[in-house]
PDB file of C-alpha atoms in Angstrom:
ATOM      1  CA  MET A 299      -7.029 -98.190  23.929  1.00  0.00           C
ATOM      2  CA  PRO A 300      -3.840 -96.763  22.861  1.00  0.00           C
ATOM      3  CA  ASP A 301      -3.425 -94.917  19.490  1.00  0.00           C
ATOM      4  CA  ASP A 302      -1.188 -96.485  17.189  1.00  0.00           C
ATOM      5  CA  THR A 303      -1.557 -94.132  14.380  1.00  0.00           C
ATOM      6  CA  PRO A 304       1.478 -91.794  13.704  1.00  0.00           C
ATOM      7  CA  HIS A 305       1.058 -88.269  14.841  1.00  0.00           C
ATOM      8  CA  GLU A 306       1.447 -85.495  12.052  1.00  0.00           C
ATOM      9  CA  SER A 307       4.957 -84.539  13.275  1.00  0.00           C
ATOM     10  CA  GLU A 308       6.227 -88.277  13.209  1.00  0.00           C
ATOM     11  CA  THR A 309       7.481 -90.225  10.206  1.00  0.00           C
ATOM     12  CA  PRO A 310       6.626 -93.796   9.829  1.00  0.00           C
ATOM     13  CA  GLY A 311       9.849 -94.733  11.524  1.00  0.00           C
ATOM     14  CA  GLY A 312       8.957 -92.857  14.622  1.00  0.00           C
ATOM     15  CA  TYR A 313      11.323 -89.905  14.520  1.00  0.00           C
ATOM     16  CA  ASP A 314       9.854 -86.531  14.518  1.00  0.00           C
ATOM     17  CA  ARG A 315      10.088 -84.716  11.144  1.00  0.00           C
ATOM     18  CA  GLU A 316      12.272 -82.229  12.688  1.00  0.00           C
ATOM     19  CA  VAL A 317      14.838 -84.874  13.805  1.00  0.00           C
ATOM     20  CA  VAL A 318      14.828 -86.372  10.290  1.00  0.00           C
ATOM     21  CA  GLU A 319      15.502 -82.895   8.853  1.00  0.00           C
ATOM     22  CA  ARG A 320      18.468 -82.377  11.326  1.00  0.00           C
ATOM     23  CA  VAL A 321      19.903 -85.789  10.836  1.00  0.00           C
ATOM     24  CA  TRP A 322      19.708 -85.316   6.925  1.00  0.00           C
ATOM     25  CA  SER A 323      21.622 -82.150   7.384  1.00  0.00           C
ATOM     26  CA  LEU A 324      24.428 -84.042   8.800  1.00  0.00           C
ATOM     27  CA  ALA A 325      25.016 -85.917   5.440  1.00  0.00           C
ATOM     28  CA  GLN A 326      27.723 -84.514   3.187  1.00  0.00           C
ATOM     29  CA  SER A 327      26.703 -81.919   0.598  1.00  0.00           C
ATOM     30  CA  ILE A 328      28.214 -82.456  -2.698  1.00  0.00           C
ATOM     31  CA  PRO A 329      29.056 -79.446  -4.923  1.00  0.00           C
ATOM     32  CA  GLY A 330      26.661 -79.318  -8.084  1.00  0.00           C
ATOM     33  CA  ASN A 331      23.640 -81.199  -6.346  1.00  0.00           C
ATOM     34  CA  ASP A 332      20.836 -79.628  -4.500  1.00  0.00           C
ATOM     35  CA  PRO A 333      21.699 -80.475  -0.783  1.00  0.00           C
ATOM     36  CA  ALA A 334      17.840 -80.468  -0.045  1.00  0.00           C
ATOM     37  CA  VAL A 335      17.538 -83.500  -2.231  1.00  0.00           C
ATOM     38  CA  TRP A 336      20.937 -85.237  -2.879  1.00  0.00           C
ATOM     39  CA  ARG A 337      23.675 -86.037  -0.334  1.00  0.00           C
ATOM     40  CA  LYS A 338      26.119 -88.889   0.581  1.00  0.00           C
ATOM     41  CA  ASP A 339      26.383 -90.754   3.664  1.00  0.00           C
ATOM     42  CA  GLU A 340      29.611 -91.253   5.599  1.00  0.00           C
ATOM     43  CA  PHE A 341      30.691 -94.184   3.344  1.00  0.00           C
ATOM     44  CA  GLY A 342      30.266 -92.021   0.286  1.00  0.00           C
ATOM     45  CA  ALA A 343      26.790 -93.500  -0.745  1.00  0.00           C
ATOM     46  CA  TRP A 344      24.272 -91.471  -2.602  1.00  0.00           C
ATOM     47  CA  ILE A 345      21.104 -90.768  -0.526  1.00  0.00           C
ATOM     48  CA  HIS A 346      17.956 -89.058  -1.750  1.00  0.00           C
ATOM     49  CA  ARG A 347      16.109 -87.102   0.857  1.00  0.00           C
ATOM     50  CA  HIS A 348      12.444 -88.396  -0.126  1.00  0.00           C
ATOM     51  CA  ASP A 349      13.791 -92.007  -0.040  1.00  0.00           C
ATOM     52  CA  TYR A 350      13.906 -91.988   3.736  1.00  0.00           C
ATOM     53  CA  ARG A 351      13.074 -95.621   4.997  1.00  0.00           C
ATOM     54  CA  HIS A 352      12.752 -96.795   1.319  1.00  0.00           C
ATOM     55  CA  ARG A 353      14.680-100.011   0.899  1.00  0.00           C
ATOM     56  CA  HIS A 354      13.395-100.350  -2.611  1.00  0.00           C
ATOM     57  CA  SER A 355      15.538 -97.574  -3.696  1.00  0.00           C
ATOM     58  CA  GLN A 356      19.387 -97.845  -3.991  1.00  0.00           C
ATOM     59  CA  PHE A 357      19.184 -94.142  -2.673  1.00  0.00           C
ATOM     60  CA  GLY A 358      17.196 -94.958   0.397  1.00  0.00           C
ATOM     61  CA  TRP A 359      18.437 -94.117   3.732  1.00  0.00           C
ATOM     62  CA  GLU A 360      17.784 -94.777   7.317  1.00  0.00           C
ATOM     63  CA  ILE A 361      19.018 -93.028  10.756  1.00  0.00           C
ATOM     64  CA  ALA A 362      21.824 -95.009  12.477  1.00  0.00           C
ATOM     65  CA  ASP A 363      22.093 -94.612  16.138  1.00  0.00           C
ATOM     66  CA  TYR A 364      25.838 -94.955  17.191  1.00  0.00           C
ATOM     67  CA  GLY A 365      24.771 -94.659  20.742  1.00  0.00           C
ATOM     68  CA  TYR A 366      22.227 -97.591  20.938  1.00  0.00           C
ATOM     69  CA  ARG A 367      24.852 -99.990  22.236  1.00  0.00           C
ATOM     70  CA  ARG A 368      26.221 -97.629  24.959  1.00  0.00           C
ATOM     71  CA  GLN A 369      22.584 -96.655  25.827  1.00  0.00           C
ATOM     72  CA  ALA A 370      23.676 -93.105  25.107  1.00  0.00           C
ATOM     73  CA  GLY A 371      21.644 -91.110  22.967  1.00  0.00           C
ATOM     74  CA  GLY A 372      20.526 -87.803  21.619  1.00  0.00           C
ATOM     75  CA  LEU A 373      20.802 -86.092  18.291  1.00  0.00           C
ATOM     76  CA  ALA A 374      24.595 -86.360  18.522  1.00  0.00           C
ATOM     77  CA  SER A 375      24.562 -90.100  17.896  1.00  0.00           C
ATOM     78  CA  LEU A 376      22.347 -90.095  15.079  1.00  0.00           C
ATOM     79  CA  ARG A 377      23.727 -90.367  11.356  1.00  0.00           C
ATOM     80  CA  PRO A 378      21.909 -90.613   8.106  1.00  0.00           C
ATOM     81  CA  MET A 379      23.141 -93.860   6.484  1.00  0.00           C
ATOM     82  CA  GLN A 380      22.272 -95.399   2.993  1.00  0.00           C
ATOM     83  CA  TRP A 381      19.944 -98.425   3.786  1.00  0.00           C
ATOM     84  CA  GLN A 382      22.449-101.240   2.906  1.00  0.00           C
ATOM     85  CA  ASN A 383      25.130 -99.651   4.928  1.00  0.00           C
ATOM     86  CA  HIS A 384      22.603 -99.249   7.827  1.00  0.00           C
ATOM     87  CA  VAL A 385      21.653-102.989   7.674  1.00  0.00           C
ATOM     88  CA  ASP A 386      25.154-103.835   7.796  1.00  0.00           C
ATOM     89  CA  PHE A 387      25.700-101.488  10.786  1.00  0.00           C
ATOM     90  CA  MET A 388      22.752-103.003  12.591  1.00  0.00           C
ATOM     91  CA  VAL A 389      23.891-106.701  12.174  1.00  0.00           C
ATOM     92  CA  ALA A 390      27.278-105.599  13.337  1.00  0.00           C
ATOM     93  CA  ALA A 391      28.809-107.433  10.456  1.00  0.00           C
ATOM     94  CA  ARG A 392      32.268-106.585  10.119  1.00  0.00           C
ATOM     95  CA  ASN A 393      31.824-106.917   6.406  1.00  0.00           C
ATOM     96  CA  PRO A 394      34.833-105.704   4.308  1.00  0.00           C
ATOM     97  CA  ALA A 395      32.510-104.063   1.876  1.00  0.00           C
ATOM     98  CA  VAL A 396      30.290-101.028   1.906  1.00  0.00           C
ATOM     99  CA  VAL A 397      27.840 -99.188  -0.530  1.00  0.00           C
ATOM    100  CA  THR A 398      29.581 -96.326  -1.984  1.00  0.00           C
ATOM    101  CA  ALA A 399      28.879 -94.213  -4.908  1.00  0.00           C
ATOM    102  CA  ASP A 400      30.124 -95.254  -8.225  1.00  0.00           C
ATOM    103  CA  GLY A 401      29.470 -92.240 -10.559  1.00  0.00           C
ATOM    104  CA  LEU A 402      25.862 -91.539 -10.360  1.00  0.00           C
ATOM    105  CA  ARG A 403      24.862 -94.831  -8.778  1.00  0.00           C
ATOM    106  CA  ASN A 404      25.674 -96.871  -5.690  1.00  0.00           C
ATOM    107  CA  ALA A 405      27.570-100.164  -5.829  1.00  0.00           C
ATOM    108  CA  ARG A 406      28.951-102.470  -3.067  1.00  0.00           C
ATOM    109  CA  GLN A 407      32.717-102.205  -2.925  1.00  0.00           C
ATOM    110  CA  LEU A 408      35.358-104.004  -0.855  1.00  0.00           C
ATOM    111  CA  VAL A 409      37.257-101.773   1.567  1.00  0.00           C
TER     112      VAL A 409
END
């Protein structure tokens, strides 16, 4: 019978902890903020390290795979993305809005 329990090195999303840490390091560091805790995604939305895969948090984030459509892969195609931006990315909605920082919180803004 297959073992469906996550291994110690895996996160609930299936990525190894090492991969999650490496992807986190790709997010933008913001001067005056601890880069081990706070960063911004490519759209400028705040993400919190410990909110990985937590959609109940405005600072939650997920790993976007830019290579999944081309069936390319590897770490080079992975990006940290605030969870609402990730959902928009996954449904391929060419939505004219993104979640980005508005001071110390995140807000949906037209682009």
